[in-house]
PDB file of C-alpha atoms in Angstrom:
ATOM      1  CA  MET R  12     112.720  98.781 115.009  1.00  0.00           C
ATOM      2  CA  ASN R  13     113.025  95.786 112.684  1.00  0.00           C
ATOM      3  CA  TYR R  14     110.369  93.969 114.730  1.00  0.00           C
ATOM      4  CA  MET R  15     107.932  96.862 114.197  1.00  0.00           C
ATOM      5  CA  LEU R  16     108.669  97.085 110.480  1.00  0.00           C
ATOM      6  CA  GLU R  17     108.101  93.362 110.121  1.00  0.00           C
ATOM      7  CA  LYS R  18     104.708  93.712 111.813  1.00  0.00           C
ATOM      8  CA  ILE R  19     103.787  96.765 109.723  1.00  0.00           C
ATOM      9  CA  ASN R  20     104.832  95.166 106.413  1.00  0.00           C
ATOM     10  CA  LEU R  21     102.058  92.580 106.935  1.00  0.00           C
ATOM     11  CA  LEU R  22      99.391  95.282 106.858  1.00  0.00           C
ATOM     12  CA  ASP R  23      97.520  96.508 103.795  1.00  0.00           C
ATOM     13  CA  ASN R  24      97.934 100.182 104.723  1.00  0.00           C
ATOM     14  CA  LYS R  25     101.684  99.880 105.565  1.00  0.00           C
ATOM     15  CA  GLU R  26     102.730 102.857 103.356  1.00  0.00           C
ATOM     16  CA  GLU R  27     100.411 105.279 105.159  1.00  0.00           C
ATOM     17  CA  ILE R  28     101.546 104.012 108.577  1.00  0.00           C
ATOM     18  CA  ILE R  29     105.212 104.491 107.697  1.00  0.00           C
ATOM     19  CA  LYS R  30     104.482 107.930 106.163  1.00  0.00           C
ATOM     20  CA  ALA R  31     102.638 109.090 109.312  1.00  0.00           C
ATOM     21  CA  ALA R  32     105.504 107.904 111.520  1.00  0.00           C
ATOM     22  CA  GLU R  33     108.114 109.606 109.370  1.00  0.00           C
ATOM     23  CA  GLU R  34     106.160 112.871 109.546  1.00  0.00           C
ATOM     24  CA  ILE R  35     106.035 112.703 113.364  1.00  0.00           C
ATOM     25  CA  VAL R  36     109.724 111.877 113.674  1.00  0.00           C
ATOM     26  CA  SER R  37     110.709 114.592 111.188  1.00  0.00           C
ATOM     27  CA  MET R  38     108.643 117.216 113.074  1.00  0.00           C
ATOM     28  CA  LEU R  39     110.271 116.271 116.409  1.00  0.00           C
ATOM     29  CA  LYS R  40     113.807 116.108 114.998  1.00  0.00           C
ATOM     30  CA  LYS R  41     113.399 119.673 113.640  1.00  0.00           C
ATOM     31  CA  ASN R  42     112.175 120.993 117.034  1.00  0.00           C
ATOM     32  CA  ASP R  43     115.222 122.729 118.518  1.00  0.00           C
ATOM     33  CA  ASN R  44     113.293 123.633 121.666  1.00  0.00           C
ATOM     34  CA  LEU R  45     113.446 120.044 123.024  1.00  0.00           C
ATOM     35  CA  THR R  46     116.385 117.897 124.001  1.00  0.00           C
ATOM     36  CA  ASN R  47     116.583 114.382 122.550  1.00  0.00           C
ATOM     37  CA  SER R  48     115.262 113.020 125.845  1.00  0.00           C
ATOM     38  CA  GLU R  49     112.328 115.437 125.761  1.00  0.00           C
ATOM     39  CA  LYS R  50     111.596 114.422 122.191  1.00  0.00           C
ATOM     40  CA  LEU R  51     111.283 110.815 123.374  1.00  0.00           C
ATOM     41  CA  MET R  52     109.046 111.947 126.207  1.00  0.00           C
ATOM     42  CA  ALA R  53     106.837 113.793 123.714  1.00  0.00           C
ATOM     43  CA  ILE R  54     106.429 110.539 121.748  1.00  0.00           C
ATOM     44  CA  GLU R  55     105.520 108.627 124.930  1.00  0.00           C
ATOM     45  CA  LEU R  56     102.933 111.295 125.881  1.00  0.00           C
ATOM     46  CA  ALA R  57     101.476 111.281 122.388  1.00  0.00           C
ATOM     47  CA  VAL R  58     101.074 107.494 122.444  1.00  0.00           C
ATOM     48  CA  ALA R  59      99.388 107.699 125.887  1.00  0.00           C
ATOM     49  CA  GLN R  60      97.071 110.469 124.731  1.00  0.00           C
ATOM     50  CA  LEU R  61      96.167 108.631 121.480  1.00  0.00           C
ATOM     51  CA  ASN R  62      95.511 105.395 123.378  1.00  0.00           C
ATOM     52  CA  TYR R  63      93.147 107.282 125.720  1.00  0.00           C
ATOM     53  CA  ASP R  64      91.427 109.189 122.915  1.00  0.00           C
ATOM     54  CA  LEU R  65      90.882 106.119 120.688  1.00  0.00           C
ATOM     55  CA  TYR R  66      90.268 103.393 123.281  1.00  0.00           C
ATOM     56  CA  ASN R  67      89.757 105.200 126.607  1.00  0.00           C
ATOM     57  CA  ILE R  68      92.764 103.307 127.981  1.00  0.00           C
ATOM     58  CA  SER R  69      94.804 105.136 130.548  1.00  0.00           C
ATOM     59  CA  GLY R  70      98.335 103.933 131.141  1.00  0.00           C
ATOM     60  CA  ASP R  71      98.344 105.442 134.673  1.00  0.00           C
TER      61      ASP R  71
END
């Protein structure tokens, strides 16, 4: 996590990036319908979907 924060702190829009990440994590932590493992899977799926939607890159 420190590595990611070091990278993000170099960016001009770092506050918005951190805020967006905190919102996603908070939403998942509050979801009682998922186990911790499933919450991590949801993040992985979201990253894959976003990669595809933004860059048409499939991780398959």
